[in-house]
């Protein structure tokens, strides 16, 4: 087995290869002036290739993955596993308005047609319970960053109130809080636009509390920002935030900091300056499970 990655995610792919004691090799990319991509994979391949690429900013990355898979198969790879710590297009799982494409089904099928196995971290699934329902590959495995995030929080605090900003976050915040013995609460959220969210905190005494917002991702940052403003308005002494997937689109980090959040941490599922939690060991364990 060889681990293969791209320059933009080298540190994480290398860390995975070290955890698995396997060779790391890199796929070369060139962008032509018209926006097309040239892909060149290393040759002399083993039977099993594990491609590591996080799928934030997915459109060009998906094309580059398809090009890579085609040439890897041509050069003898018989099994190709995709490790995509952040998996794109999982949020749209229904035709919410007439004419909208159900991207989860389309991209899930595309990945299943091209990869033998897909491994990801805390995918954003609503109505679908298991990843294999969205990606009907031989193995579709979702692992959680919760254990690593919990250990990290234990190193930062003797105690803190963990806060999930919406009902979807309950699955992550409750598991982390129960595992490390911290208290937690979950707010409710109504979203009326990409950047318009209203958060309602549950009734309790927040005065003097050190609160830590825990969520699967920050995209525009407005969910975390609104939750932090509410917590501080209700007397919280300090608010920090930790997310698995630091998408941080455009000015998201600034929006969160301006709301009063003191410290922001993330896992390295996506490369970002807030990365503080490494996923290599969790991903290595997942790869071991499927080989
Ligand atoms: O508010 P932004 O950061 O744009 O979006 C991230 C939030 O939207 C939800 O889907 C995620 O689970 C997270 O709570």
mmCIF file of C-alpha atoms and ligand atoms in Angstrom:
data_model
loop_
_atom_site.group_PDB
_atom_site.id
_atom_site.type_symbol
_atom_site.label_atom_id
_atom_site.label_comp_id
_atom_site.label_asym_id
_atom_site.label_seq_id
_atom_site.Cartn_x
_atom_site.Cartn_y
_atom_site.Cartn_z
ATOM 1 C CA UNK A 1 0.000 0.000 0.000
ATOM 2 C CA UNK A 2 1.173 3.512 -0.815
ATOM 3 C CA UNK A 3 -0.218 6.794 0.498
ATOM 4 C CA UNK A 4 -0.573 9.447 -2.181
ATOM 5 C CA UNK A 5 -1.286 13.093 -1.639
ATOM 6 C CA UNK A 6 -1.092 16.529 -3.149
ATOM 7 C CA UNK A 7 1.118 19.448 -2.185
ATOM 8 C CA UNK A 8 -1.751 21.377 -0.552
ATOM 9 C CA UNK A 9 -2.379 18.623 2.007
ATOM 10 C CA UNK A 10 1.143 17.205 2.296
ATOM 11 C CA UNK A 11 1.635 17.509 6.059
ATOM 12 C CA UNK A 12 -1.509 15.537 6.878
ATOM 13 C CA UNK A 13 -0.923 12.876 4.183
ATOM 14 C CA UNK A 14 2.675 12.445 5.345
ATOM 15 C CA UNK A 15 1.536 12.121 8.957
ATOM 16 C CA UNK A 16 -0.897 9.393 7.875
ATOM 17 C CA UNK A 17 1.857 7.528 6.016
ATOM 18 C CA UNK A 18 4.074 7.693 9.116
ATOM 19 C CA UNK A 19 1.228 6.423 11.329
ATOM 20 C CA UNK A 20 0.719 3.527 8.889
ATOM 21 C CA UNK A 21 4.460 3.011 8.306
ATOM 22 C CA UNK A 22 3.875 3.228 4.560
ATOM 23 C CA UNK A 23 5.555 5.068 1.738
ATOM 24 C CA UNK A 24 4.278 8.564 0.853
ATOM 25 C CA UNK A 25 4.252 9.667 -2.784
ATOM 26 C CA UNK A 26 2.969 12.862 -4.304
ATOM 27 C CA UNK A 27 0.763 13.605 -7.293
ATOM 28 C CA UNK A 28 1.925 16.591 -9.336
ATOM 29 C CA UNK A 29 -0.564 19.204 -10.462
ATOM 30 C CA UNK A 30 -0.305 21.931 -13.030
ATOM 31 C CA UNK A 31 -2.994 24.555 -13.667
ATOM 32 C CA UNK A 32 -3.233 25.707 -17.255
ATOM 33 C CA UNK A 33 -4.072 29.365 -17.932
ATOM 34 C CA UNK A 34 -7.637 28.416 -18.893
ATOM 35 C CA UNK A 35 -8.235 26.750 -15.519
ATOM 36 C CA UNK A 36 -7.845 23.130 -16.627
ATOM 37 C CA UNK A 37 -5.660 20.807 -14.516
ATOM 38 C CA UNK A 38 -2.827 18.512 -15.540
ATOM 39 C CA UNK A 39 -2.342 15.568 -13.200
ATOM 40 C CA UNK A 40 0.766 13.375 -13.089
ATOM 41 C CA UNK A 41 0.803 10.423 -10.702
ATOM 42 C CA UNK A 42 3.887 8.425 -9.686
ATOM 43 C CA UNK A 43 4.078 5.085 -11.513
ATOM 44 C CA UNK A 44 5.291 1.606 -10.462
ATOM 45 C CA UNK A 45 2.335 1.159 -8.197
ATOM 46 C CA UNK A 46 1.381 -1.376 -5.560
ATOM 47 C CA UNK A 47 -2.049 -3.040 -5.712
ATOM 48 C CA UNK A 48 -3.524 -0.675 -3.139
ATOM 49 C CA UNK A 49 -3.248 3.112 -3.298
ATOM 50 C CA UNK A 50 -4.696 5.383 -0.607
ATOM 51 C CA UNK A 51 -5.398 8.863 -1.972
ATOM 52 C CA UNK A 52 -5.525 11.574 0.678
ATOM 53 C CA UNK A 53 -7.287 14.797 -0.134
ATOM 54 C CA UNK A 54 -9.620 16.985 1.846
ATOM 55 C CA UNK A 55 -12.509 18.185 -0.315
ATOM 56 C CA UNK A 56 -13.078 21.758 0.755
ATOM 57 C CA UNK A 57 -13.221 24.048 -2.322
ATOM 58 C CA UNK A 58 -14.263 20.883 -4.092
ATOM 59 C CA UNK A 59 -14.980 21.597 -7.737
ATOM 60 C CA UNK A 60 -11.452 21.506 -9.148
ATOM 61 C CA UNK A 61 -10.329 18.978 -6.546
ATOM 62 C CA UNK A 62 -13.001 16.506 -7.660
ATOM 63 C CA UNK A 63 -11.899 16.761 -11.287
ATOM 64 C CA UNK A 64 -8.258 16.248 -10.255
ATOM 65 C CA UNK A 65 -9.253 13.185 -8.240
ATOM 66 C CA UNK A 66 -11.098 11.669 -11.210
ATOM 67 C CA UNK A 67 -8.090 12.287 -13.460
ATOM 68 C CA UNK A 68 -5.795 10.733 -10.835
ATOM 69 C CA UNK A 69 -7.961 7.639 -10.423
ATOM 70 C CA UNK A 70 -8.114 7.034 -14.157
ATOM 71 C CA UNK A 71 -4.342 7.032 -14.550
ATOM 72 C CA UNK A 72 -3.707 5.117 -11.307
ATOM 73 C CA UNK A 73 -5.951 2.307 -12.576
ATOM 74 C CA UNK A 74 -4.230 2.396 -15.982
ATOM 75 C CA UNK A 75 -0.893 1.914 -14.218
ATOM 76 C CA UNK A 76 -2.077 -1.081 -12.212
ATOM 77 C CA UNK A 77 -3.688 0.106 -8.976
ATOM 78 C CA UNK A 78 -6.358 -2.495 -8.265
ATOM 79 C CA UNK A 79 -7.774 -0.938 -5.127
ATOM 80 C CA UNK A 80 -8.024 2.810 -4.561
ATOM 81 C CA UNK A 81 -9.150 4.216 -1.229
ATOM 82 C CA UNK A 82 -10.075 7.856 -0.809
ATOM 83 C CA UNK A 83 -9.301 9.441 2.554
ATOM 84 C CA UNK A 84 -11.156 12.759 2.483
ATOM 85 C CA UNK A 85 -11.198 14.131 6.036
ATOM 86 C CA UNK A 86 -13.628 16.809 4.873
ATOM 87 C CA UNK A 87 -16.199 15.452 2.460
ATOM 88 C CA UNK A 88 -17.905 17.939 0.150
ATOM 89 C CA UNK A 89 -21.509 18.160 -1.061
ATOM 90 C CA UNK A 90 -22.964 16.088 1.779
ATOM 91 C CA UNK A 91 -25.285 18.819 3.083
ATOM 92 C CA UNK A 92 -27.806 18.914 0.212
ATOM 93 C CA UNK A 93 -29.647 15.621 0.646
ATOM 94 C CA UNK A 94 -33.053 16.613 -0.744
ATOM 95 C CA UNK A 95 -34.657 18.698 -3.471
ATOM 96 C CA UNK A 96 -35.588 21.423 -0.996
ATOM 97 C CA UNK A 97 -36.941 23.670 -3.747
ATOM 98 C CA UNK A 98 -38.192 22.387 -7.115
ATOM 99 C CA UNK A 99 -35.307 22.014 -9.537
ATOM 100 C CA UNK A 100 -32.453 21.818 -6.989
ATOM 101 C CA UNK A 101 -29.932 19.047 -7.621
ATOM 102 C CA UNK A 102 -29.439 16.595 -4.756
ATOM 103 C CA UNK A 103 -25.677 16.911 -4.593
ATOM 104 C CA UNK A 104 -25.232 14.275 -1.894
ATOM 105 C CA UNK A 105 -26.615 11.588 -4.231
ATOM 106 C CA UNK A 106 -24.753 12.789 -7.327
ATOM 107 C CA UNK A 107 -21.357 13.213 -5.680
ATOM 108 C CA UNK A 108 -21.840 10.130 -3.502
ATOM 109 C CA UNK A 109 -22.442 8.015 -6.620
ATOM 110 C CA UNK A 110 -19.483 9.602 -8.433
ATOM 111 C CA UNK A 111 -17.143 8.753 -5.534
ATOM 112 C CA UNK A 112 -18.536 5.221 -5.231
ATOM 113 C CA UNK A 113 -18.033 4.640 -8.971
ATOM 114 C CA UNK A 114 -14.390 5.698 -8.791
ATOM 115 C CA UNK A 115 -13.135 4.582 -5.381
ATOM 116 C CA UNK A 116 -13.284 1.184 -3.752
ATOM 117 C CA UNK A 117 -13.421 2.756 -0.300
ATOM 118 C CA UNK A 118 -14.118 6.203 1.108
ATOM 119 C CA UNK A 119 -13.063 7.284 4.592
ATOM 120 C CA UNK A 120 -14.074 10.610 6.087
ATOM 121 C CA UNK A 121 -14.443 12.420 9.400
ATOM 122 C CA UNK A 122 -17.749 13.573 10.924
ATOM 123 C CA UNK A 123 -19.623 14.051 7.650
ATOM 124 C CA UNK A 124 -22.554 16.423 7.729
ATOM 125 C CA UNK A 125 -25.442 13.993 7.215
ATOM 126 C CA UNK A 126 -29.025 14.888 8.178
ATOM 127 C CA UNK A 127 -31.642 12.406 7.068
ATOM 128 C CA UNK A 128 -29.149 9.710 6.119
ATOM 129 C CA UNK A 129 -27.842 7.706 9.077
ATOM 130 C CA UNK A 130 -24.924 5.830 7.541
ATOM 131 C CA UNK A 131 -22.324 7.109 5.103
ATOM 132 C CA UNK A 132 -22.763 4.069 2.844
ATOM 133 C CA UNK A 133 -26.328 5.267 2.092
ATOM 134 C CA UNK A 134 -24.822 8.450 0.622
ATOM 135 C CA UNK A 135 -21.738 6.785 -0.892
ATOM 136 C CA UNK A 136 -22.526 3.225 -1.972
ATOM 137 C CA UNK A 137 -18.876 2.116 -2.150
ATOM 138 C CA UNK A 138 -17.453 -1.216 -0.936
ATOM 139 C CA UNK A 139 -16.486 0.523 2.310
ATOM 140 C CA UNK A 140 -17.775 3.961 3.285
ATOM 141 C CA UNK A 141 -16.449 4.692 6.722
ATOM 142 C CA UNK A 142 -17.075 7.779 8.826
ATOM 143 C CA UNK A 143 -14.871 8.239 11.864
ATOM 144 C CA UNK A 144 -15.174 10.952 14.468
ATOM 145 C CA UNK A 145 -12.761 13.627 15.607
ATOM 146 C CA UNK A 146 -14.627 13.733 18.932
ATOM 147 C CA UNK A 147 -12.102 11.638 20.859
ATOM 148 C CA UNK A 148 -9.175 13.809 19.777
ATOM 149 C CA UNK A 149 -11.148 17.021 20.433
ATOM 150 C CA UNK A 150 -12.113 15.790 23.903
ATOM 151 C CA UNK A 151 -8.505 14.942 24.802
ATOM 152 C CA UNK A 152 -7.423 18.351 23.522
ATOM 153 C CA UNK A 153 -10.061 20.169 25.615
ATOM 154 C CA UNK A 154 -9.028 18.224 28.705
ATOM 155 C CA UNK A 155 -5.491 19.566 28.231
ATOM 156 C CA UNK A 156 -6.815 23.144 28.025
ATOM 157 C CA UNK A 157 -9.301 23.253 30.910
ATOM 158 C CA UNK A 158 -9.936 21.713 34.321
ATOM 159 C CA UNK A 159 -13.600 22.371 33.583
ATOM 160 C CA UNK A 160 -15.694 24.344 31.083
ATOM 161 C CA UNK A 161 -19.258 24.416 29.807
ATOM 162 C CA UNK A 162 -19.379 22.892 26.312
ATOM 163 C CA UNK A 163 -22.044 24.493 24.110
ATOM 164 C CA UNK A 164 -23.468 23.085 20.895
ATOM 165 C CA UNK A 165 -24.866 25.993 18.860
ATOM 166 C CA UNK A 166 -27.693 24.003 17.230
ATOM 167 C CA UNK A 167 -29.530 20.697 17.526
ATOM 168 C CA UNK A 168 -27.333 19.039 14.864
ATOM 169 C CA UNK A 169 -24.260 19.625 17.034
ATOM 170 C CA UNK A 170 -25.734 17.660 19.926
ATOM 171 C CA UNK A 171 -24.324 14.372 18.630
ATOM 172 C CA UNK A 172 -20.768 15.718 18.850
ATOM 173 C CA UNK A 173 -20.949 17.944 21.912
ATOM 174 C CA UNK A 174 -22.791 15.393 24.060
ATOM 175 C CA UNK A 175 -20.359 12.596 23.251
ATOM 176 C CA UNK A 176 -17.319 14.748 23.932
ATOM 177 C CA UNK A 177 -18.736 16.199 27.161
ATOM 178 C CA UNK A 178 -19.823 12.826 28.558
ATOM 179 C CA UNK A 179 -16.470 11.225 27.684
ATOM 180 C CA UNK A 180 -14.383 13.895 29.410
ATOM 181 C CA UNK A 181 -16.843 14.620 32.224
ATOM 182 C CA UNK A 182 -17.614 18.254 31.340
ATOM 183 C CA UNK A 183 -21.118 19.715 31.443
ATOM 184 C CA UNK A 184 -22.823 20.703 28.196
ATOM 185 C CA UNK A 185 -25.845 22.408 26.751
ATOM 186 C CA UNK A 186 -27.289 22.689 23.246
ATOM 187 C CA UNK A 187 -28.837 25.829 21.751
ATOM 188 C CA UNK A 188 -31.409 25.994 18.976
ATOM 189 C CA UNK A 189 -30.870 27.754 15.661
ATOM 190 C CA UNK A 190 -33.072 29.103 12.898
ATOM 191 C CA UNK A 191 -31.255 29.914 9.659
ATOM 192 C CA UNK A 192 -32.938 32.343 7.297
ATOM 193 C CA UNK A 193 -30.028 32.857 4.882
ATOM 194 C CA UNK A 194 -26.373 31.947 4.334
ATOM 195 C CA UNK A 195 -25.294 34.569 6.862
ATOM 196 C CA UNK A 196 -28.525 35.014 8.820
ATOM 197 C CA UNK A 197 -28.914 32.814 11.872
ATOM 198 C CA UNK A 198 -30.827 33.285 15.096
ATOM 199 C CA UNK A 199 -29.645 31.296 18.110
ATOM 200 C CA UNK A 200 -31.630 30.705 21.294
ATOM 201 C CA UNK A 201 -29.760 29.453 24.350
ATOM 202 C CA UNK A 202 -31.467 27.095 26.790
ATOM 203 C CA UNK A 203 -32.498 28.688 30.102
ATOM 204 C CA UNK A 204 -29.637 28.350 32.617
ATOM 205 C CA UNK A 205 -27.182 30.488 34.524
ATOM 206 C CA UNK A 206 -24.281 31.473 32.245
ATOM 207 C CA UNK A 207 -22.893 34.171 34.553
ATOM 208 C CA UNK A 208 -19.151 33.727 35.084
ATOM 209 C CA UNK A 209 -19.032 30.553 32.968
ATOM 210 C CA UNK A 210 -16.117 29.652 30.738
ATOM 211 C CA UNK A 211 -17.953 28.401 27.629
ATOM 212 C CA UNK A 212 -16.527 26.438 24.691
ATOM 213 C CA UNK A 213 -18.566 26.263 21.491
ATOM 214 C CA UNK A 214 -18.226 22.857 19.825
ATOM 215 C CA UNK A 215 -19.401 22.326 16.238
ATOM 216 C CA UNK A 216 -18.646 20.164 13.233
ATOM 217 C CA UNK A 217 -17.756 23.088 10.987
ATOM 218 C CA UNK A 218 -17.517 26.832 10.643
ATOM 219 C CA UNK A 219 -18.351 28.068 7.163
ATOM 220 C CA UNK A 220 -19.447 31.738 7.205
ATOM 221 C CA UNK A 221 -18.802 31.746 10.965
ATOM 222 C CA UNK A 222 -22.201 33.268 11.756
ATOM 223 C CA UNK A 223 -23.426 30.282 13.775
ATOM 224 C CA UNK A 224 -20.459 30.490 16.156
ATOM 225 C CA UNK A 225 -20.516 34.294 16.213
ATOM 226 C CA UNK A 226 -24.204 34.504 17.082
ATOM 227 C CA UNK A 227 -23.896 31.825 19.755
ATOM 228 C CA UNK A 228 -20.859 33.588 21.281
ATOM 229 C CA UNK A 229 -22.666 36.944 21.366
ATOM 230 C CA UNK A 230 -25.603 35.355 23.174
ATOM 231 C CA UNK A 231 -23.342 33.638 25.706
ATOM 232 C CA UNK A 232 -21.426 36.838 26.470
ATOM 233 C CA UNK A 233 -24.681 38.814 26.651
ATOM 234 C CA UNK A 234 -25.861 36.294 29.228
ATOM 235 C CA UNK A 235 -22.792 36.858 31.391
ATOM 236 C CA UNK A 236 -20.307 34.193 30.222
ATOM 237 C CA UNK A 237 -16.783 35.141 31.393
ATOM 238 C CA UNK A 238 -15.025 33.798 28.267
ATOM 239 C CA UNK A 239 -16.072 32.000 25.086
ATOM 240 C CA UNK A 240 -13.701 29.806 23.061
ATOM 241 C CA UNK A 241 -14.584 27.650 20.048
ATOM 242 C CA UNK A 242 -13.454 24.358 18.549
ATOM 243 C CA UNK A 243 -14.566 22.903 15.210
ATOM 244 C CA UNK A 244 -13.727 19.756 13.316
ATOM 245 C CA UNK A 245 -13.802 21.311 9.842
ATOM 246 C CA UNK A 246 -12.351 24.846 9.563
ATOM 247 C CA UNK A 247 -13.868 25.918 6.262
ATOM 248 C CA UNK A 248 -13.717 29.581 7.363
ATOM 249 C CA UNK A 249 -15.022 31.050 4.108
ATOM 250 C CA UNK A 250 -13.936 34.639 3.293
ATOM 251 C CA UNK A 251 -14.101 36.762 6.506
ATOM 252 C CA UNK A 252 -15.484 33.993 8.772
ATOM 253 C CA UNK A 253 -12.600 33.993 11.228
ATOM 254 C CA UNK A 254 -12.845 37.760 11.632
ATOM 255 C CA UNK A 255 -16.620 37.515 12.139
ATOM 256 C CA UNK A 256 -16.081 34.962 14.912
ATOM 257 C CA UNK A 257 -13.320 36.951 16.610
ATOM 258 C CA UNK A 258 -15.348 40.181 16.440
ATOM 259 C CA UNK A 259 -18.211 38.439 18.225
ATOM 260 C CA UNK A 260 -15.944 38.061 21.256
ATOM 261 C CA UNK A 261 -14.585 34.514 20.878
ATOM 262 C CA UNK A 262 -11.145 34.425 22.544
ATOM 263 C CA UNK A 263 -9.562 31.245 21.210
ATOM 264 C CA UNK A 264 -10.462 29.281 18.066
ATOM 265 C CA UNK A 265 -9.140 25.765 17.474
ATOM 266 C CA UNK A 266 -9.750 23.201 14.757
ATOM 267 C CA UNK A 267 -8.722 19.766 13.621
ATOM 268 C CA UNK A 268 -6.397 19.499 10.632
ATOM 269 C CA UNK A 269 -9.166 18.042 8.440
ATOM 270 C CA UNK A 270 -8.646 21.244 6.422
ATOM 271 C CA UNK A 271 -5.370 23.131 6.520
ATOM 272 C CA UNK A 272 -5.863 26.359 8.491
ATOM 273 C CA UNK A 273 -3.944 28.525 10.960
ATOM 274 C CA UNK A 274 -6.299 27.377 13.757
ATOM 275 C CA UNK A 275 -5.285 23.692 13.351
ATOM 276 C CA UNK A 276 -4.450 22.308 16.784
ATOM 277 C CA UNK A 277 -5.776 18.738 16.675
ATOM 278 C CA UNK A 278 -4.165 16.111 14.435
ATOM 279 C CA UNK A 279 -6.323 13.410 12.873
ATOM 280 C CA UNK A 280 -3.549 11.117 11.582
ATOM 281 C CA UNK A 281 -4.022 8.456 14.277
ATOM 282 C CA UNK A 282 -7.821 8.342 13.845
ATOM 283 C CA UNK A 283 -7.456 8.070 10.064
ATOM 284 C CA UNK A 284 -4.735 5.419 10.334
ATOM 285 C CA UNK A 285 -7.014 3.315 12.517
ATOM 286 C CA UNK A 286 -9.787 3.667 9.907
ATOM 287 C CA UNK A 287 -7.473 2.549 7.090
ATOM 288 C CA UNK A 288 -6.379 -0.455 9.184
ATOM 289 C CA UNK A 289 -10.043 -1.401 9.638
ATOM 290 C CA UNK A 290 -10.690 -1.732 5.921
ATOM 291 C CA UNK A 291 -7.505 -3.474 4.714
HETATM 292 O O1 LIG B 1 -22.931 29.374 10.210
HETATM 293 P P1 LIG B 1 -21.905 28.831 9.284
HETATM 294 O O2 LIG B 1 -20.510 28.925 9.836
HETATM 295 O O3 LIG B 1 -22.017 29.420 7.901
HETATM 296 O O4 LIG B 1 -22.238 27.304 9.016
HETATM 297 C C1 LIG B 1 -21.846 26.269 9.864
HETATM 298 C C2 LIG B 1 -23.021 25.735 10.618
HETATM 299 O O5 LIG B 1 -24.049 25.308 9.742
HETATM 300 C C3 LIG B 1 -24.320 23.935 9.943
HETATM 301 O O6 LIG B 1 -24.645 23.314 8.746
HETATM 302 C C4 LIG B 1 -23.067 23.400 10.590
HETATM 303 O O7 LIG B 1 -23.321 22.242 11.358
HETATM 304 C C5 LIG B 1 -22.657 24.558 11.464
HETATM 305 O O8 LIG B 1 -23.435 24.585 12.637
#
